Tab-separated table of C-alpha atoms in Angstrom:
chain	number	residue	atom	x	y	z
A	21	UNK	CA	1.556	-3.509	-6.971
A	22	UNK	CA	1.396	-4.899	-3.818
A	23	UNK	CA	-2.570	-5.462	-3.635
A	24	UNK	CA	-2.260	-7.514	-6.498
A	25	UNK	CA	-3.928	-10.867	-5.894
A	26	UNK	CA	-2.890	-14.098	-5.847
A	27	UNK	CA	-4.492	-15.628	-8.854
A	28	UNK	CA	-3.602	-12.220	-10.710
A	29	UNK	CA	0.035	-13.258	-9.890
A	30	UNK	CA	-0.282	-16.308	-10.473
A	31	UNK	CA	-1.600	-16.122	-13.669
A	32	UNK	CA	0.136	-13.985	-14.861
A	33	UNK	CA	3.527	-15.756	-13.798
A	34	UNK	CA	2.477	-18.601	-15.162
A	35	UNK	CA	1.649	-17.601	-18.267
A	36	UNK	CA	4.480	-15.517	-18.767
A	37	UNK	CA	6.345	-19.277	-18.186
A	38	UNK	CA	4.164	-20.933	-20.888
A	39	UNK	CA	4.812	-18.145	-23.737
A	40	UNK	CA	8.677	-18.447	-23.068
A	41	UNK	CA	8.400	-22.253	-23.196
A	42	UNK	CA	6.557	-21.819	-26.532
A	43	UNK	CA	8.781	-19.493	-27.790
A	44	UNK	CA	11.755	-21.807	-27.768
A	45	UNK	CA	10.115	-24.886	-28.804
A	46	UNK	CA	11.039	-23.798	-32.334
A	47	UNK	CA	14.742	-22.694	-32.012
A	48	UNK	CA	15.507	-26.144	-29.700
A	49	UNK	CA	15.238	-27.610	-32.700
A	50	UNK	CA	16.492	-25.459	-35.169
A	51	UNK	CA	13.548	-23.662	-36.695
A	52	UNK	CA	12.493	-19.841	-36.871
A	53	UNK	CA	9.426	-19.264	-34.319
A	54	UNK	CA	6.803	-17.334	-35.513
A	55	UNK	CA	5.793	-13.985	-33.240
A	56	UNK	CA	2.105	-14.602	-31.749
A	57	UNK	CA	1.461	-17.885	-30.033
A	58	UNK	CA	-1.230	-19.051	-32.041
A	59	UNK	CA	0.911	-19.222	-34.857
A	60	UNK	CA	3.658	-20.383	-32.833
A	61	UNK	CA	1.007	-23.507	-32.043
A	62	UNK	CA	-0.669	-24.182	-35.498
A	63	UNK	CA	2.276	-23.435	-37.831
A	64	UNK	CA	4.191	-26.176	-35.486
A	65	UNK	CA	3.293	-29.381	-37.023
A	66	UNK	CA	4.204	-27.905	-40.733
A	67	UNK	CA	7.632	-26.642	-39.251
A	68	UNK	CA	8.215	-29.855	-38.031
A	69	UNK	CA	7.329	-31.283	-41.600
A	70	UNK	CA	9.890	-29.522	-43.131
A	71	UNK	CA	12.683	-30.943	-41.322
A	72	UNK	CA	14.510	-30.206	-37.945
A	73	UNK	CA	17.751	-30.337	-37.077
A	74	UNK	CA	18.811	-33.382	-34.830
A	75	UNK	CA	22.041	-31.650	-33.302
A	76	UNK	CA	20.675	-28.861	-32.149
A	77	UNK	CA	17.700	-30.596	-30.269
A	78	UNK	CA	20.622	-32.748	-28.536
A	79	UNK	CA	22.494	-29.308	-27.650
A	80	UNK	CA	19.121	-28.586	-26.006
A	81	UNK	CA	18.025	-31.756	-24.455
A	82	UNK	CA	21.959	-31.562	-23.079
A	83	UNK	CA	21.716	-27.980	-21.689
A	84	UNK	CA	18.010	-28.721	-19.775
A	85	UNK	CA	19.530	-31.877	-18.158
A	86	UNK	CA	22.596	-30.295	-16.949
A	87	UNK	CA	20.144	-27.405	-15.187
A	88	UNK	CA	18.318	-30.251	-13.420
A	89	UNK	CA	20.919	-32.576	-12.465
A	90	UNK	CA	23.588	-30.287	-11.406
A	91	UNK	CA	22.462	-28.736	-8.659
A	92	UNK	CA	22.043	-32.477	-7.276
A	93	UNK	CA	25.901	-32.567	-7.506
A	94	UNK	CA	26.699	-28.910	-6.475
A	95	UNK	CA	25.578	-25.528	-5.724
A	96	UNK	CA	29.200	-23.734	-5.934
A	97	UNK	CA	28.466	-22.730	-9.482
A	98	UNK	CA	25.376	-22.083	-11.385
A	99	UNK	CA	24.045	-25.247	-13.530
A	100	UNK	CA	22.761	-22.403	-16.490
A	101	UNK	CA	26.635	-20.361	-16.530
A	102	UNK	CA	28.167	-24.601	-16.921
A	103	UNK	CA	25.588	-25.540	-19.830
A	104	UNK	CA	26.215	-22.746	-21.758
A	105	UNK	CA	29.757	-23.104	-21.603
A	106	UNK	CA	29.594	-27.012	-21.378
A	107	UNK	CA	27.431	-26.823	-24.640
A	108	UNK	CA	28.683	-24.259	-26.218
A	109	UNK	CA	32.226	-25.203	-26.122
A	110	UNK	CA	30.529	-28.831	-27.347
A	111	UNK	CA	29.342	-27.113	-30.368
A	112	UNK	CA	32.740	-25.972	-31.857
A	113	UNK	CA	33.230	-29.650	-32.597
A	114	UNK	CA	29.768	-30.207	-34.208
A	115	UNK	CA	30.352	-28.163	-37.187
A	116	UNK	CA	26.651	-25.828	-36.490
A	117	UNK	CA	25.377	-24.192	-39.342
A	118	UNK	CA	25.338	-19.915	-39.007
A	119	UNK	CA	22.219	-20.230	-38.992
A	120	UNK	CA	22.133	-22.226	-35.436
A	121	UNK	CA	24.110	-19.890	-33.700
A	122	UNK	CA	23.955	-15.860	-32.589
A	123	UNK	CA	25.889	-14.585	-34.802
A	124	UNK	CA	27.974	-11.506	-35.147
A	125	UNK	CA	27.319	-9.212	-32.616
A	126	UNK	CA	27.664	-5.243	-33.271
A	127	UNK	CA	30.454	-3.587	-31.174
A	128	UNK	CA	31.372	-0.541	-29.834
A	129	UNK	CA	29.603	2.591	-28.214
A	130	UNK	CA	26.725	4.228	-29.688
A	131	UNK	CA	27.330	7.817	-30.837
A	132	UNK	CA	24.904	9.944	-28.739
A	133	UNK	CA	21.810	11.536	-31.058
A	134	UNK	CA	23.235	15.490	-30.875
A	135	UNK	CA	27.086	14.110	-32.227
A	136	UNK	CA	25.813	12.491	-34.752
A	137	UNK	CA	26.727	14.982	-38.289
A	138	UNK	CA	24.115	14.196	-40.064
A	139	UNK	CA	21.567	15.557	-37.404
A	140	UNK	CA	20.512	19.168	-38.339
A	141	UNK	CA	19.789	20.375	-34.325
A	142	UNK	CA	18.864	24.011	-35.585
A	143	UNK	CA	16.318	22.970	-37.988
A	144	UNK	CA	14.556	20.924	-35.563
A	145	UNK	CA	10.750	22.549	-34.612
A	146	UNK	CA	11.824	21.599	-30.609
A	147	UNK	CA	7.927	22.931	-29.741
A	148	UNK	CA	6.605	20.255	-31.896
A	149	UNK	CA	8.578	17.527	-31.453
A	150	UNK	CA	7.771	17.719	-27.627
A	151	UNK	CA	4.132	17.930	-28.102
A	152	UNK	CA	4.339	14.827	-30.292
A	153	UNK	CA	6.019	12.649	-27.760
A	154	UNK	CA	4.698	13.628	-24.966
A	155	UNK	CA	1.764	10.950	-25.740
A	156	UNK	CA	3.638	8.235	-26.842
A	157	UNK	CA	6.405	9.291	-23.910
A	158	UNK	CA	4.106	8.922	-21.194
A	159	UNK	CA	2.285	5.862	-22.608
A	160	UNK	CA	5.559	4.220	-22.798
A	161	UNK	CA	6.297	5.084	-19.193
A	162	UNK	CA	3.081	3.672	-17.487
A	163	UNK	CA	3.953	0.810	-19.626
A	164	UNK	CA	7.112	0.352	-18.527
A	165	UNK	CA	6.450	0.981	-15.106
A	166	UNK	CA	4.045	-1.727	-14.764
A	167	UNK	CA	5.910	-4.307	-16.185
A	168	UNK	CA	8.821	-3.470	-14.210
A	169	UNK	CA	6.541	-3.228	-10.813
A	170	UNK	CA	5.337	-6.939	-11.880
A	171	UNK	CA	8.790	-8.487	-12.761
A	172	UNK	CA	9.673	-7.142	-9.037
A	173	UNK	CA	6.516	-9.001	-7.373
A	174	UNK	CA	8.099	-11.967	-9.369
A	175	UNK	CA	11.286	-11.587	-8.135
A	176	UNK	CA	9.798	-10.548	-4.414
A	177	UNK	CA	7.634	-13.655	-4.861
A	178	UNK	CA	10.351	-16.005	-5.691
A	179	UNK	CA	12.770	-14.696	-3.158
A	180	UNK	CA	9.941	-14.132	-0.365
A	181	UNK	CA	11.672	-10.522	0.388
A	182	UNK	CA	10.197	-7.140	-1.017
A	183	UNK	CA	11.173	-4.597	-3.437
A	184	UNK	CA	11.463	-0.871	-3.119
A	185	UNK	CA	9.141	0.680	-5.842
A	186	UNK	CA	10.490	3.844	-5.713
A	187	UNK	CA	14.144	2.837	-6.117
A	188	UNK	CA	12.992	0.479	-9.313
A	189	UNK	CA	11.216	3.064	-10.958
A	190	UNK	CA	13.900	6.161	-10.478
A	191	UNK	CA	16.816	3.731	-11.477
A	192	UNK	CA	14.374	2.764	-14.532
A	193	UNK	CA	13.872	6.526	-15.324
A	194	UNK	CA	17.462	7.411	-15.234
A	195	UNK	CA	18.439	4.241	-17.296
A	196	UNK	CA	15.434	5.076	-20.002
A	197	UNK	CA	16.350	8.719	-20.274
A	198	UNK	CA	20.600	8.191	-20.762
A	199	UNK	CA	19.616	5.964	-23.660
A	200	UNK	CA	17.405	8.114	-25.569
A	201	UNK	CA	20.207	10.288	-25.282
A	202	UNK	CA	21.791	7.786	-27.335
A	203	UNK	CA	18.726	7.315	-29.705
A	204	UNK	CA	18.406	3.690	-27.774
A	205	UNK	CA	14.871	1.914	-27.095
A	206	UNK	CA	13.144	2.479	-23.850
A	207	UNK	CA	13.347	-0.699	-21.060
A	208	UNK	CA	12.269	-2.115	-18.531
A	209	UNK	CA	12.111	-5.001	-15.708
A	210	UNK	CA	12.758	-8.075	-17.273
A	211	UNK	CA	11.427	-11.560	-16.027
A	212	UNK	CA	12.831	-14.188	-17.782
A	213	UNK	CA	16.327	-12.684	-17.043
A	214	UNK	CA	15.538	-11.644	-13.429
A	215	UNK	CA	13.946	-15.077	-12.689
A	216	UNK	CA	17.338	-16.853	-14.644
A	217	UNK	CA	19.177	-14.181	-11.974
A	218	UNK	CA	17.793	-15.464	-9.279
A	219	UNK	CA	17.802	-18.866	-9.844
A	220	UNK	CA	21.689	-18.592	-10.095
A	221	UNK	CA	21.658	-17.125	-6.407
A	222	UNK	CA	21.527	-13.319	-7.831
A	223	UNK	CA	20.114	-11.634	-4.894
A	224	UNK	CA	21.562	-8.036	-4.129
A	225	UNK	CA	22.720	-5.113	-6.762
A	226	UNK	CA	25.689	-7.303	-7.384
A	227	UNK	CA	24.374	-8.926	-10.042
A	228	UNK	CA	22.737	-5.943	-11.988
A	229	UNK	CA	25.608	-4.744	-11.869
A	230	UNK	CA	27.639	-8.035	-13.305
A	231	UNK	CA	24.896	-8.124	-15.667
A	232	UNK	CA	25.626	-4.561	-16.660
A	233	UNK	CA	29.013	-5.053	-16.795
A	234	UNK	CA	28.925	-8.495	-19.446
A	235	UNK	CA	26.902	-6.588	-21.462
A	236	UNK	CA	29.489	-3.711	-21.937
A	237	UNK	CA	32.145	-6.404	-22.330
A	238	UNK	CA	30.354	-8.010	-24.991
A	239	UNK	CA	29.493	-4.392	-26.751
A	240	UNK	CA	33.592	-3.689	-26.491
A	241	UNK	CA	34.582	-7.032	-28.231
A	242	UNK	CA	33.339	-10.252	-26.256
A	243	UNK	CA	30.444	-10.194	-29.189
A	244	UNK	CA	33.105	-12.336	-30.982
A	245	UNK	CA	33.081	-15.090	-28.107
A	246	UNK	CA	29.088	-15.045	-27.953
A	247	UNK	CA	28.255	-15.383	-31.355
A	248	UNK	CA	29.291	-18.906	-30.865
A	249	UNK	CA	26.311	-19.703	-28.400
A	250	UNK	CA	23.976	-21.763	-30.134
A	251	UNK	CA	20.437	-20.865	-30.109
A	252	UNK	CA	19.267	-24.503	-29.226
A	253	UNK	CA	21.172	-23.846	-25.551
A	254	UNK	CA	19.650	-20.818	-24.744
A	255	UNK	CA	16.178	-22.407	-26.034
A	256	UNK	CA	17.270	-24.998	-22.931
A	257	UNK	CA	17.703	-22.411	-20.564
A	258	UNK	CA	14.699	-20.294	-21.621
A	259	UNK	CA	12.975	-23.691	-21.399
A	260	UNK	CA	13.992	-24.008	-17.484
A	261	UNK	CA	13.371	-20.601	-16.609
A	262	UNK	CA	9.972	-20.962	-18.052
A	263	UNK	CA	9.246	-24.276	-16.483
A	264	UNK	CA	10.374	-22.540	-13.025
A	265	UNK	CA	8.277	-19.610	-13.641
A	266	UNK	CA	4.789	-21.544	-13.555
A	267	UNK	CA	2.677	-21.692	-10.365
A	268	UNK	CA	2.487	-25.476	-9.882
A	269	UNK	CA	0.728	-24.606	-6.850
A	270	UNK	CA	-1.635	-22.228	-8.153
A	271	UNK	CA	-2.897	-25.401	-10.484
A	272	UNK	CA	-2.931	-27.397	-8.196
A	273	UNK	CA	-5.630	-25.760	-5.546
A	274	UNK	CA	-7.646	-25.016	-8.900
A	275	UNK	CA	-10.135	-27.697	-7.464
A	276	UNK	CA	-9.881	-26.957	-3.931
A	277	UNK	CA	-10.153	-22.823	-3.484
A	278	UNK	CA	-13.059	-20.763	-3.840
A	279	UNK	CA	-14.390	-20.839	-7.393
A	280	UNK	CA	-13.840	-16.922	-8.025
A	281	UNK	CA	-10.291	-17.132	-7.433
A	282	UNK	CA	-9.660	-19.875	-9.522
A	283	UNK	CA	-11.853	-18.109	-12.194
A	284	UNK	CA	-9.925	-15.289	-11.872
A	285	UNK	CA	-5.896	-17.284	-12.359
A	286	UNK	CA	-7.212	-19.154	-15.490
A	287	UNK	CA	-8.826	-16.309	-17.083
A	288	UNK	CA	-5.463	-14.070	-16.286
A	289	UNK	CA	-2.783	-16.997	-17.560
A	290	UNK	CA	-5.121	-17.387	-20.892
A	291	UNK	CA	-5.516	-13.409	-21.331
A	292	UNK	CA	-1.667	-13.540	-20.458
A	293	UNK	CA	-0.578	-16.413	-23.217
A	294	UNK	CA	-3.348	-15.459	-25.961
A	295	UNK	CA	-3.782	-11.950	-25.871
A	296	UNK	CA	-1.540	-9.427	-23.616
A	297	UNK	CA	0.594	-8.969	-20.826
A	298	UNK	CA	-0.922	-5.433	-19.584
A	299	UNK	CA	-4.245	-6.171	-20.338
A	300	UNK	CA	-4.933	-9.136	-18.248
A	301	UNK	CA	-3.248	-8.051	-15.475
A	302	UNK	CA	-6.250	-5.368	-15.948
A	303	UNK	CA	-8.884	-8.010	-16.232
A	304	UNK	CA	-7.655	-9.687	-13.324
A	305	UNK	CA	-7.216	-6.865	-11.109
A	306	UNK	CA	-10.845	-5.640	-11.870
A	307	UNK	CA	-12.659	-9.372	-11.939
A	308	UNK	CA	-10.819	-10.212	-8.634
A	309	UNK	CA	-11.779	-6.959	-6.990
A	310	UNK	CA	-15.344	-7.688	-8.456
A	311	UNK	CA	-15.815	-11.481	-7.140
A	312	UNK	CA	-14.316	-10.042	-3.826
A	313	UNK	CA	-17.256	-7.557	-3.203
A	314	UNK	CA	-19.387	-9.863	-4.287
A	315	UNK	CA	-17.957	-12.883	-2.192
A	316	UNK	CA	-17.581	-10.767	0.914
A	317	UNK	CA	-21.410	-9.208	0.146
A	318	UNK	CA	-22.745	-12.791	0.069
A	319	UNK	CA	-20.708	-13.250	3.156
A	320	UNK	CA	-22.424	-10.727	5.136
A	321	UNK	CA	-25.554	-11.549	4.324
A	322	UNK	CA	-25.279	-15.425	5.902
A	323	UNK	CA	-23.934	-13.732	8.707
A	324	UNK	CA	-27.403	-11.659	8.681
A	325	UNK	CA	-29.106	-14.621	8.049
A	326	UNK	CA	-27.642	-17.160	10.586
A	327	UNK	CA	-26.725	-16.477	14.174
A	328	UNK	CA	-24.129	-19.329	14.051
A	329	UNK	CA	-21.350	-16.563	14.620
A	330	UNK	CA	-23.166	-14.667	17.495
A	331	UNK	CA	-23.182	-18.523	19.194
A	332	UNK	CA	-19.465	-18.648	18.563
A	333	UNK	CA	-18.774	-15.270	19.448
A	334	UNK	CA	-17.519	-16.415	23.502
A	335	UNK	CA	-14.143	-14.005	23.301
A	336	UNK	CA	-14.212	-10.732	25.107
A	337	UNK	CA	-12.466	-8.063	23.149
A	338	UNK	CA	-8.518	-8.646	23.064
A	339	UNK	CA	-8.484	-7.116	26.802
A	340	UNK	CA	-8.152	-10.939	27.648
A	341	UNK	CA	-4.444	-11.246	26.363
A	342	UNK	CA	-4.059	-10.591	29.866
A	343	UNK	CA	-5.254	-14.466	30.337
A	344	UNK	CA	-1.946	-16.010	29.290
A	345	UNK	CA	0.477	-16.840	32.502
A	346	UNK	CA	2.076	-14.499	33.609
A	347	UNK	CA	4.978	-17.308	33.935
A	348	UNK	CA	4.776	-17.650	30.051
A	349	UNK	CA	3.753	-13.713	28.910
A	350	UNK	CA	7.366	-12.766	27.444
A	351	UNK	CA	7.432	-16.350	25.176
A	352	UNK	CA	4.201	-15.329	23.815
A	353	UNK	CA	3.385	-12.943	20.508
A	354	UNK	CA	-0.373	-12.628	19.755
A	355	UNK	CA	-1.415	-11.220	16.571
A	356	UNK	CA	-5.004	-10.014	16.359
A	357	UNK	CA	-6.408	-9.862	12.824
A	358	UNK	CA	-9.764	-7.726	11.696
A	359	UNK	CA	-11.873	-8.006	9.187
A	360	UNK	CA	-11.110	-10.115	5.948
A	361	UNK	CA	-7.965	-11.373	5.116
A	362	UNK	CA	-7.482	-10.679	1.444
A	363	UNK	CA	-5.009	-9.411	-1.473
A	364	UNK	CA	-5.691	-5.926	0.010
A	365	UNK	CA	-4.681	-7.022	3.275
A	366	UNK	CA	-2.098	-9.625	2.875
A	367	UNK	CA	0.973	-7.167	3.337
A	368	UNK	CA	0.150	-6.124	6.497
A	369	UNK	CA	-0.594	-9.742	7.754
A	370	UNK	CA	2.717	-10.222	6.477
A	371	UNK	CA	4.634	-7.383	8.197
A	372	UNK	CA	3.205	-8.556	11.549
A	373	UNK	CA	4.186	-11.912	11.009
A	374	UNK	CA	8.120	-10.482	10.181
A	375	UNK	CA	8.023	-8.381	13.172
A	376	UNK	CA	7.456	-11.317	16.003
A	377	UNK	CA	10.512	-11.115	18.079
A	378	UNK	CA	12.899	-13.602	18.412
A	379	UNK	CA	12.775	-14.222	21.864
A	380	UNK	CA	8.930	-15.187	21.331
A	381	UNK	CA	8.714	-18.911	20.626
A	382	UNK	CA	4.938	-19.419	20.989
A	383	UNK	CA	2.638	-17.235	18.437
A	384	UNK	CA	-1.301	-16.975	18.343
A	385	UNK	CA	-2.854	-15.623	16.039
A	386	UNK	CA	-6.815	-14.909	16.815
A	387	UNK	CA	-9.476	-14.654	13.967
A	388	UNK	CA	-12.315	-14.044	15.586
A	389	UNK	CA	-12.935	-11.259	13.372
A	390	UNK	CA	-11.474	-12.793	10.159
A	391	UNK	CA	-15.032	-13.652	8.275
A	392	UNK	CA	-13.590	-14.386	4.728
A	393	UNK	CA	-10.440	-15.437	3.377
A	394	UNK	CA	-9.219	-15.651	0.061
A	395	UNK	CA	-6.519	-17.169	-2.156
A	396	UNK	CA	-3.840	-14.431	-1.074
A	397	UNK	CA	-4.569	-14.678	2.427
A	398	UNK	CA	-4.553	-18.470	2.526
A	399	UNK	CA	-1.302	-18.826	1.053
A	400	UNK	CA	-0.156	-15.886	3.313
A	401	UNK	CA	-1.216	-17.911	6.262
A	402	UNK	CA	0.223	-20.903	4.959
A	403	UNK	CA	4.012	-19.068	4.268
A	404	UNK	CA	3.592	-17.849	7.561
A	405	UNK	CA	3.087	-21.403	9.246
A	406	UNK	CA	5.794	-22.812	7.483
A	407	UNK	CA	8.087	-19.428	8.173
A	408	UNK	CA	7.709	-19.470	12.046
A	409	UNK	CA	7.821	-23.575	12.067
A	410	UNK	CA	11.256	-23.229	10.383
A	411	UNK	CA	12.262	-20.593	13.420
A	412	UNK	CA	11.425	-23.626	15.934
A	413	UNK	CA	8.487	-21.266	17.180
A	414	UNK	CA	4.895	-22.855	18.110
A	415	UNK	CA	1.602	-22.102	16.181
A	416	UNK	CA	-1.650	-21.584	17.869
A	417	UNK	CA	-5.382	-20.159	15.919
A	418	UNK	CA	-7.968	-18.897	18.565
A	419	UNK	CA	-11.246	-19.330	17.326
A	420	UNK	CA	-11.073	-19.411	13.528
A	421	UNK	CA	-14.128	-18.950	11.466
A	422	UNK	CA	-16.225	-21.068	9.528
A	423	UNK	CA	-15.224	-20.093	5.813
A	424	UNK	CA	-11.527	-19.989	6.707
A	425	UNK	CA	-11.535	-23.099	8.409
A	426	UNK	CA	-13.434	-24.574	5.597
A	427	UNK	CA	-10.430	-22.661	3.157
A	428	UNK	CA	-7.466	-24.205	5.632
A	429	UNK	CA	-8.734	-27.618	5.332
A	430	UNK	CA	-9.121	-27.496	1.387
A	431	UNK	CA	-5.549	-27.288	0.751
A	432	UNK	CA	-4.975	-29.566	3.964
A	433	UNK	CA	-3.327	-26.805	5.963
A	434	UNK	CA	-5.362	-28.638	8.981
A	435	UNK	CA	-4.973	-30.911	9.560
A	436	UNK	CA	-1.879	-31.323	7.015
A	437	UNK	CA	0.705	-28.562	9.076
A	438	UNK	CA	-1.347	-27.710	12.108
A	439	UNK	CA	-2.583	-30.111	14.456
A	440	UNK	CA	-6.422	-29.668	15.275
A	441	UNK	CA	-5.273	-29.601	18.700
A	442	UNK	CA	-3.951	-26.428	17.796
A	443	UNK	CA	-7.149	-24.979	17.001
A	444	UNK	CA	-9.406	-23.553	19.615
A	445	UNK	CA	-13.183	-21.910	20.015
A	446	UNK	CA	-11.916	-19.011	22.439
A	447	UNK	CA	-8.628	-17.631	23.418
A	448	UNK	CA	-9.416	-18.694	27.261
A	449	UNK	CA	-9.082	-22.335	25.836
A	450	UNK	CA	-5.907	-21.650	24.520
A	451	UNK	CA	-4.749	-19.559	27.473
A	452	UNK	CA	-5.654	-22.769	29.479
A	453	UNK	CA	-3.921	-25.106	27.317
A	454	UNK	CA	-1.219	-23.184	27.073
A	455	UNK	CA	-0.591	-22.987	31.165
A	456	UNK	CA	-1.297	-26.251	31.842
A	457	UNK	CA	1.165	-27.700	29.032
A	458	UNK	CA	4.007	-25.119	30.045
């Protein structure tokens, strides 16, 4: 999961945002929403026909606004844990039909399968039933494991940190296989609620935990509190969450990156909305790894072509680091990048950027051998601007090529965030530069 693409995650976020947007824009106002999307988007006008009701659209207009405008106020308490009380509590008053609200809530503990007296253990063919779940058993945990590896890159994405796969998918295992003890369904990560955890400032095994904890609460009698909540507020917090979930920026570059990627993020957030999760994450995976070779193949046949990079080609091998004053060597962190910088490639990029010191406040970071860049290795390069400008360090390029300096100035990374004066042909330039402005 982490060579997944940019536009795949985009995408995929994105339309992941739009379904969960969709799905509540029948309950905000008080109507029964229909399972696939289309129907969800032709049946809507009809629904709307047969009447809506007025009081729970306010409870819902009410709970988005408080998300927004709180945190303007104050961050000492989540803006989603106040409108759900705010509204809730709001609701008592307003008389809300059953039908508005959750409703009763089952409680207490499941019985596990083997206690349960109506189960005849002996009689069961064990040989069989294993050979018959074994199929759907491991479909169901590839499944599962992808959508919980995704919902991680999510949460990685939003959080700019990274998950441990191994420690997801164990815990996940563990989780799945107590609960089929207990004849329960098998799970797995969960966006909407680990984007709505985040948001809140959830950000270490604290609030799993929590999480884990409410939920046992409400199994051993706090059902009686929730059934209150009205559907139209957690429409309004779905609605948020969904609305936070989207790639704005991944839109907005549609225009401005290289044609394949954008092909690739529309075609994954329509597979995503219309069709399935899994399967366009598929699509996109194998179309973006496609347009790649076949971007990078064009690539290295201009090169073949054109002796424009041989005439640019005035750096030595990195053997002249050594250029840099001596007076200045300990301030300075070069990073040396190879070959393409793409979704395959990104993490690495990423790790090296992590691991300049502290005490380093000038970076450069040389490209002469970075012939292609794509959408993940732009926006890597343009995290990693804004990450070491927020750490007060400076930001130097040594001779960048021509299709990623035609890619930084698309999305106005140059000049927009680094000077042009920052920019140079050969790393003696910026050795010299460097020695006479220090």
């Amino acid at each position: 999961m982490r060579y997944i693409p940019y536009p795949v995650l985009s995408g995929f976020m994105s339309g992941i945002g739009v379904i969960i947007i969709l799905q509540q824009i029948y309950p905000i106002v008080g109507l029964k929403a229909p399972v696939k999307v289309l129907d969800m988007l032709i049946n809507y006008p009809s629904a709307l026909a047969g009447g809506i009701s007025f009081t729970a659209l306010l409870l819902g207009i009410g709970t988005i606004l408080i998300i927004w405008l709180l945190p303007k106020l104050t961050k000492t308490v989540p803006a989603t844990l106040v409108a759900l009380i705010a509204m809730t509590v709001l609701s008592l008053f307003l008389n809300l039909d059953d039908s508005l609200i959750i409703g009763t809530i089952p409680s207490g503990l499941p019985m596990p399968f083997f206690a349960k007296s109506n189960i005849d253990l002996a009689g069961i063919d064990w040989a069989s039933a294993l050979k018959a779940a074994i199929a759907p058993g491991l479909t169901l945990a590839c499944l599962g494991s992808i959508d919980t590896l995704l919902t991680s890159v999510v949460a990685d994405n939003i959080t700019k940190t990274k998950h441990n796969s191994n420690k997801e998918l164990i815990g996940q295992g563990i989780g799945n296989a107590v609960a089929g003890l207990f004849c329960g369904i098998s799970g797995a990560g969960a966006t909407m609620r680990t984007v709505v955890n985040v948001k809140s400032g959830g950000r270490t095994q604290l609030s799993g935990m929590v999480h884990a904890l409410l939920l046992l609460s409400i199994l051993l009698g706090l059902g009686s509190l929730v059934k209150f909540v009205p559907l139209s507020v957690l429409a309004g917090i779905l609605i948020t969450v969904g609305a936070g979930i989207i790639d704005l920026r991944g839109f907005k570059d549609l225009l401005k990156v290289d044609r394949s990627d954008a092909f690739v993020l529309v075609a994954v957030f329509l597979v995503t909305v219309f069709l399935d999760l899994l399967t366009a994450v598929a699509i996109g995976m194998v179309a973006a790894c496609v347009l790649f070779m076949k971007n990078f193949g064009d690539l290295i046949e201009k090169s073949e072509e054109l002796d424009h990079i041989k005439a640019q080609d005035k750096e030595s091998p990195w053997d002249d680091d050594a250029l840099i004053p001596e007076s200045i060597r300990e301030r300075v962190c070069i990073i040396h990048l190879s070959g393409p910088l793409f979704f395959g490639s990104v993490t690495k990029f990423n790790d090296m950027i992590a691991s300049v010191p502290e005490e380093s406040d000038i970076v450069i970071i040389r490209m002469k051998k970075v012939g292609y860049i794509d959408q993940s290795g732009l926006y890597a390069i343009e995290s990693a601007v804004q990450d070491l400008h927020e750490k007060n360090k400076e930001l130097y390029f040594s001779m960048v090529m021509g299709q990623p300096m035609m890619s930084f100035k698309s999305i106005n990374l140059v000049p927009g965030i680094v000077p042009e004066n920052h920019l140079f042909e050969t790393f003696k330039d910026c050795a010299d530069f460097l020695s006479h402005k220090i």
